[in-house]
PDB file of C-alpha atoms in Angstrom:
ATOM      1  CA  MET A   1     122.904  34.450   0.553  1.00 47.00           C
ATOM      2  CA  ARG A   2     126.550  33.923  -0.495  1.00 50.00           C
ATOM      3  CA  PHE A   3     127.687  35.461   2.813  1.00 45.00           C
ATOM      4  CA  PHE A   4     126.357  32.419   4.740  1.00 43.00           C
ATOM      5  CA  THR A   5     127.051  30.064   1.880  1.00 46.00           C
ATOM      6  CA  ARG A   6     130.709  31.099   2.065  1.00 48.00           C
ATOM      7  CA  LEU A   7     130.683  30.806   5.841  1.00 43.00           C
ATOM      8  CA  ILE A   8     129.563  27.187   5.521  1.00 47.00           C
ATOM      9  CA  ALA A   9     132.973  26.538   4.011  1.00 46.00           C
ATOM     10  CA  LEU A  10     134.356  27.427   7.422  1.00 45.00           C
ATOM     11  CA  VAL A  11     132.829  24.403   9.085  1.00 46.00           C
ATOM     12  CA  PRO A  12     135.476  21.884   8.107  1.00 46.00           C
ATOM     13  CA  LEU A  13     138.050  24.420   9.451  1.00 45.00           C
ATOM     14  CA  VAL A  14     136.235  24.700  12.705  1.00 45.00           C
ATOM     15  CA  LEU A  15     135.964  20.956  12.914  1.00 42.00           C
ATOM     16  CA  SER A  16     139.642  20.532  12.179  1.00 43.00           C
ATOM     17  CA  VAL A  17     140.749  22.632  15.054  1.00 46.00           C
ATOM     18  CA  ALA A  18     138.152  21.529  17.540  1.00 42.00           C
ATOM     19  CA  SER A  19     139.020  19.106  20.311  1.00 47.00           C
ATOM     20  CA  PRO A  20     136.670  16.187  20.890  1.00 45.00           C
ATOM     21  CA  GLY A  21     135.031  18.196  23.619  1.00 40.00           C
ATOM     22  CA  ASP A  22     134.366  20.936  21.090  1.00 44.00           C
ATOM     23  CA  ALA A  23     132.732  18.645  18.500  1.00 42.00           C
ATOM     24  CA  GLN A  24     129.212  19.448  19.686  1.00 45.00           C
ATOM     25  CA  THR A  25     129.859  23.191  19.383  1.00 57.00           C
ATOM     26  CA  ALA A  26     131.359  22.808  15.894  1.00 50.00           C
ATOM     27  CA  GLN A  27     128.328  20.781  14.854  1.00 58.00           C
ATOM     28  CA  ALA A  28     126.081  23.526  16.164  1.00 67.00           C
ATOM     29  CA  VAL A  29     128.037  26.144  14.143  1.00 61.00           C
ATOM     30  CA  GLU A  30     127.679  23.982  11.019  1.00 61.00           C
ATOM     31  CA  ALA A  31     123.931  23.628  11.509  1.00 69.00           C
ATOM     32  CA  ASP A  32     123.561  27.362  12.161  1.00 74.00           C
ATOM     33  CA  LEU A  33     125.454  28.228   8.999  1.00 67.00           C
ATOM     34  CA  LYS A  34     123.305  25.936   6.891  1.00 70.00           C
ATOM     35  CA  ASN A  35     120.126  27.357   8.496  1.00 75.00           C
ATOM     36  CA  ALA A  36     121.327  30.908   8.070  1.00 74.00           C
ATOM     37  CA  ASN A  37     122.142  30.204   4.337  1.00 72.00           C
ATOM     38  CA  ASN A  38     118.578  28.957   3.809  1.00 76.00           C
ATOM     39  CA  LYS A  39     117.037  31.858   5.676  1.00 80.00           C
ATOM     40  CA  LEU A  40     119.174  34.410   3.829  1.00 76.00           C
ATOM     41  CA  THR A  41     118.286  32.866   0.442  1.00 78.00           C
ATOM     42  CA  SER A  42     114.602  33.068   1.344  1.00 83.00           C
ATOM     43  CA  LEU A  43     114.872  36.713   2.479  1.00 82.00           C
ATOM     44  CA  ALA A  44     116.861  37.801  -0.559  1.00 84.00           C
ATOM     45  CA  SER A  45     114.339  36.190  -2.923  1.00 88.00           C
ATOM     46  CA  LEU A  46     111.467  37.903  -1.154  1.00 90.00           C
ATOM     47  CA  VAL A  47     113.032  41.409  -1.273  1.00 91.00           C
ATOM     48  CA  GLU A  48     114.149  41.193  -4.896  1.00 92.00           C
ATOM     49  CA  VAL A  49     110.640  41.137  -6.254  1.00 93.00           C
ATOM     50  CA  PRO A  50     108.254  44.078  -6.191  1.00 93.00           C
ATOM     51  CA  ILE A  51     106.482  44.175  -2.823  1.00 93.00           C
ATOM     52  CA  ILE A  52     102.946  45.172  -3.505  1.00 94.00           C
ATOM     53  CA  THR A  53     100.867  43.414  -0.851  1.00 94.00           C
ATOM     54  CA  GLY A  54     100.743  43.299   2.919  1.00 92.00           C
ATOM     55  CA  ALA A  55     101.200  39.521   2.697  1.00 94.00           C
ATOM     56  CA  GLN A  56     104.536  40.080   1.090  1.00 94.00           C
ATOM     57  CA  VAL A  57     105.598  42.348   3.892  1.00 93.00           C
ATOM     58  CA  VAL A  58     104.601  39.652   6.401  1.00 93.00           C
ATOM     59  CA  ASP A  59     106.604  37.120   4.451  1.00 94.00           C
ATOM     60  CA  VAL A  60     109.669  39.472   4.510  1.00 91.00           C
ATOM     61  CA  SER A  61     109.227  40.031   8.233  1.00 91.00           C
ATOM     62  CA  ILE A  62     109.022  36.299   8.994  1.00 93.00           C
ATOM     63  CA  ALA A  63     112.117  35.594   6.862  1.00 89.00           C
ATOM     64  CA  ALA A  64     114.133  38.375   8.454  1.00 89.00           C
ATOM     65  CA  LYS A  65     113.066  37.311  11.980  1.00 92.00           C
ATOM     66  CA  GLY A  66     114.080  33.714  11.203  1.00 91.00           C
ATOM     67  CA  LEU A  67     117.474  34.922   9.933  1.00 84.00           C
ATOM     68  CA  THR A  68     117.967  37.067  12.948  1.00 90.00           C
ATOM     69  CA  THR A  69     117.340  34.104  15.278  1.00 92.00           C
ATOM     70  CA  ILE A  70     119.839  31.922  13.350  1.00 85.00           C
ATOM     71  CA  VAL A  71     122.446  34.694  13.321  1.00 83.00           C
ATOM     72  CA  GLY A  72     122.123  34.948  17.110  1.00 90.00           C
ATOM     73  CA  GLN A  73     122.601  31.223  17.529  1.00 87.00           C
ATOM     74  CA  LEU A  74     125.572  31.351  15.150  1.00 76.00           C
ATOM     75  CA  THR A  75     127.194  34.096  17.232  1.00 85.00           C
ATOM     76  CA  VAL A  76     126.892  32.117  20.464  1.00 85.00           C
ATOM     77  CA  HIS A  77     128.207  28.933  18.859  1.00 78.00           C
ATOM     78  CA  THR A  78     131.063  30.815  17.181  1.00 76.00           C
ATOM     79  CA  GLN A  79     132.023  32.420  20.482  1.00 83.00           C
ATOM     80  CA  ASN A  80     132.128  28.976  22.071  1.00 80.00           C
ATOM     81  CA  SER A  81     134.243  27.480  19.293  1.00 73.00           C
ATOM     82  CA  PRO A  82     138.015  27.197  19.394  1.00 76.00           C
ATOM     83  CA  THR A  83     140.337  29.728  17.747  1.00 73.00           C
ATOM     84  CA  PHE A  84     141.155  29.266  13.998  1.00 63.00           C
ATOM     85  CA  ARG A  85     144.847  28.857  14.749  1.00 58.00           C
ATOM     86  CA  GLY A  86     145.035  25.400  13.185  1.00 54.00           C
ATOM     87  CA  ALA A  87     143.084  26.557  10.135  1.00 53.00           C
ATOM     88  CA  ASP A  88     144.196  28.691   7.240  1.00 52.00           C
ATOM     89  CA  PRO A  89     142.739  32.109   8.112  1.00 62.00           C
ATOM     90  CA  GLN A  90     143.514  33.388   4.603  1.00 68.00           C
ATOM     91  CA  ASP A  91     140.939  30.861   3.157  1.00 61.00           C
ATOM     92  CA  ILE A  92     138.341  32.324   5.480  1.00 62.00           C
ATOM     93  CA  VAL A  93     139.197  35.855   4.396  1.00 69.00           C
ATOM     94  CA  THR A  94     138.988  34.813   0.741  1.00 66.00           C
ATOM     95  CA  THR A  95     135.643  33.276   1.386  1.00 63.00           C
ATOM     96  CA  LEU A  96     134.251  36.363   3.106  1.00 66.00           C
ATOM     97  CA  THR A  97     135.708  38.674   0.442  1.00 71.00           C
ATOM     98  CA  ALA A  98     133.744  36.741  -2.231  1.00 63.00           C
ATOM     99  CA  THR A  99     130.523  37.548  -0.311  1.00 68.00           C
ATOM    100  CA  VAL A 100     130.835  41.288  -0.582  1.00 71.00           C
ATOM    101  CA  SER A 101     129.095  41.450  -3.962  1.00 70.00           C
ATOM    102  CA  LEU A 102     126.138  39.482  -2.590  1.00 69.00           C
ATOM    103  CA  ILE A 103     125.829  41.737   0.433  1.00 73.00           C
ATOM    104  CA  THR A 104     126.013  44.704  -1.937  1.00 77.00           C
ATOM    105  CA  ASP A 105     123.267  43.290  -4.165  1.00 75.00           C
ATOM    106  CA  THR A 106     121.046  42.544  -1.187  1.00 77.00           C
ATOM    107  CA  SER A 107     121.609  45.965   0.318  1.00 82.00           C
ATOM    108  CA  ILE A 108     120.684  47.550  -3.050  1.00 85.00           C
ATOM    109  CA  ALA A 109     117.523  45.429  -3.119  1.00 85.00           C
ATOM    110  CA  LEU A 110     116.564  46.580   0.399  1.00 88.00           C
ATOM    111  CA  VAL A 111     117.154  50.208  -0.521  1.00 91.00           C
ATOM    112  CA  LYS A 112     115.093  49.893  -3.694  1.00 92.00           C
ATOM    113  CA  ALA A 113     112.278  48.173  -1.701  1.00 92.00           C
ATOM    114  CA  LYS A 114     111.887  51.082   0.743  1.00 94.00           C
ATOM    115  CA  PRO A 115     109.471  53.038  -1.366  1.00 95.00           C
ATOM    116  CA  GLN A 116     107.362  49.954  -1.645  1.00 93.00           C
ATOM    117  CA  PHE A 117     107.354  49.439   2.138  1.00 92.00           C
ATOM    118  CA  ASP A 118     106.529  53.186   2.475  1.00 94.00           C
ATOM    119  CA  LYS A 119     103.582  52.840   0.133  1.00 94.00           C
ATOM    120  CA  LEU A 120     102.270  49.933   2.167  1.00 92.00           C
ATOM    121  CA  LYS A 121     102.876  51.847   5.427  1.00 93.00           C
ATOM    122  CA  ALA A 122     105.091  49.051   6.600  1.00 91.00           C
ATOM    123  CA  THR A 123     108.453  50.814   6.881  1.00 90.00           C
ATOM    124  CA  GLN A 124     108.387  51.041  10.676  1.00 91.00           C
ATOM    125  CA  ASP A 125     107.839  47.365  11.001  1.00 89.00           C
ATOM    126  CA  VAL A 126     110.689  46.742   8.603  1.00 89.00           C
ATOM    127  CA  VAL A 127     113.002  49.155  10.535  1.00 91.00           C
ATOM    128  CA  VAL A 128     112.456  47.181  13.782  1.00 91.00           C
ATOM    129  CA  ILE A 129     113.422  43.900  12.102  1.00 89.00           C
ATOM    130  CA  LEU A 130     116.319  45.385  10.160  1.00 89.00           C
ATOM    131  CA  THR A 131     117.718  46.931  13.342  1.00 90.00           C
ATOM    132  CA  LEU A 132     117.839  43.510  15.049  1.00 90.00           C
ATOM    133  CA  LEU A 133     119.228  41.832  11.958  1.00 86.00           C
ATOM    134  CA  ILE A 134     121.941  44.329  11.304  1.00 89.00           C
ATOM    135  CA  LYS A 135     123.034  44.355  14.927  1.00 91.00           C
ATOM    136  CA  GLY A 136     123.067  40.546  14.874  1.00 89.00           C
ATOM    137  CA  VAL A 137     125.280  40.345  11.803  1.00 84.00           C
ATOM    138  CA  VAL A 138     127.688  42.908  13.214  1.00 88.00           C
ATOM    139  CA  ILE A 139     127.998  40.933  16.449  1.00 90.00           C
ATOM    140  CA  SER A 140     128.419  37.688  14.558  1.00 84.00           C
ATOM    141  CA  LEU A 141     131.260  39.190  12.426  1.00 85.00           C
ATOM    142  CA  GLN A 142     132.930  40.474  15.590  1.00 89.00           C
ATOM    143  CA  ALA A 143     132.720  36.929  17.077  1.00 86.00           C
ATOM    144  CA  LEU A 144     134.380  35.579  13.921  1.00 80.00           C
ATOM    145  CA  TYR A 145     137.119  38.231  14.206  1.00 86.00           C
ATOM    146  CA  THR A 146     138.003  37.066  17.710  1.00 86.00           C
ATOM    147  CA  LYS A 147     138.812  33.582  16.367  1.00 77.00           C
ATOM    148  CA  PHE A 148     141.629  34.831  14.157  1.00 74.00           C
ATOM    149  CA  PRO A 149     145.235  34.991  15.354  1.00 78.00           C
ATOM    150  CA  ASP A 150     147.003  38.329  14.939  1.00 85.00           C
ATOM    151  CA  GLY A 151     148.555  38.717  11.466  1.00 85.00           C
ATOM    152  CA  PRO A 152     147.879  39.628   7.844  1.00 86.00           C
ATOM    153  CA  ALA A 153     144.723  37.522   7.537  1.00 80.00           C
ATOM    154  CA  LYS A 154     143.199  39.272  10.538  1.00 85.00           C
ATOM    155  CA  ALA A 155     143.999  42.683   9.024  1.00 90.00           C
ATOM    156  CA  GLN A 156     142.402  41.586   5.769  1.00 88.00           C
ATOM    157  CA  LEU A 157     139.365  40.183   7.603  1.00 82.00           C
ATOM    158  CA  SER A 158     139.021  43.687   9.239  1.00 91.00           C
ATOM    159  CA  GLU A 159     138.984  45.314   5.831  1.00 91.00           C
ATOM    160  CA  VAL A 160     136.329  42.906   4.564  1.00 81.00           C
ATOM    161  CA  GLN A 161     134.234  43.656   7.705  1.00 88.00           C
ATOM    162  CA  GLY A 162     134.625  47.300   6.929  1.00 91.00           C
ATOM    163  CA  VAL A 163     133.174  46.863   3.459  1.00 89.00           C
ATOM    164  CA  ILE A 164     130.278  44.757   4.833  1.00 84.00           C
ATOM    165  CA  GLY A 165     129.800  47.426   7.484  1.00 90.00           C
ATOM    166  CA  ILE A 166     129.481  50.134   4.799  1.00 92.00           C
ATOM    167  CA  GLN A 167     126.824  48.111   2.960  1.00 88.00           C
ATOM    168  CA  LEU A 168     124.892  47.520   6.203  1.00 89.00           C
ATOM    169  CA  GLY A 169     125.308  51.186   6.969  1.00 92.00           C
ATOM    170  CA  ASN A 170     123.732  52.161   3.649  1.00 92.00           C
ATOM    171  CA  VAL A 171     120.679  50.135   4.496  1.00 91.00           C
ATOM    172  CA  ALA A 172     120.562  51.504   7.993  1.00 91.00           C
ATOM    173  CA  GLU A 173     120.811  55.101   6.699  1.00 94.00           C
ATOM    174  CA  VAL A 174     117.964  54.725   4.158  1.00 92.00           C
ATOM    175  CA  TYR A 175     115.708  53.045   6.751  1.00 91.00           C
ATOM    176  CA  GLY A 176     116.742  55.314   9.639  1.00 89.00           C
ATOM    177  CA  VAL A 177     118.047  52.400  11.691  1.00 84.00           C
TER     178      VAL A 177
END
């Protein structure tokens, strides 16, 4: 949740460096970030409660698929946005660093939920969805990385991405993704 909430803070930065021709792309990134935040909030709230029915599995699947779609759109719009040269990349790194605890909490919730999915014989369906979602997040983070100029902030961003990668890797390992 906070990951995308914090990314929403990037929108003014994207807008500040965008030329008039890039305004539509920056607006699309802003809309994607807001949508992703809403979808991530929904997914996290669904996974944090005990999953005891097939209907809950369906709800988790729908939320994860919606988030995956938004992350894909965010990636495309980020790739089409101008570089963050006119923005303060350190602010972006600080924002992303603050999201690590949320990603950790969400990863822990997903790991804890696996036995519940196993019991409902829904793990394979969840694996398919998580595979797409994790790949989408990784690609989106890579797209963001390409928008940073070389320097200390880019190196720090790389470290933050590494921590996020570890958390996603933990989920992937538990689910066999």
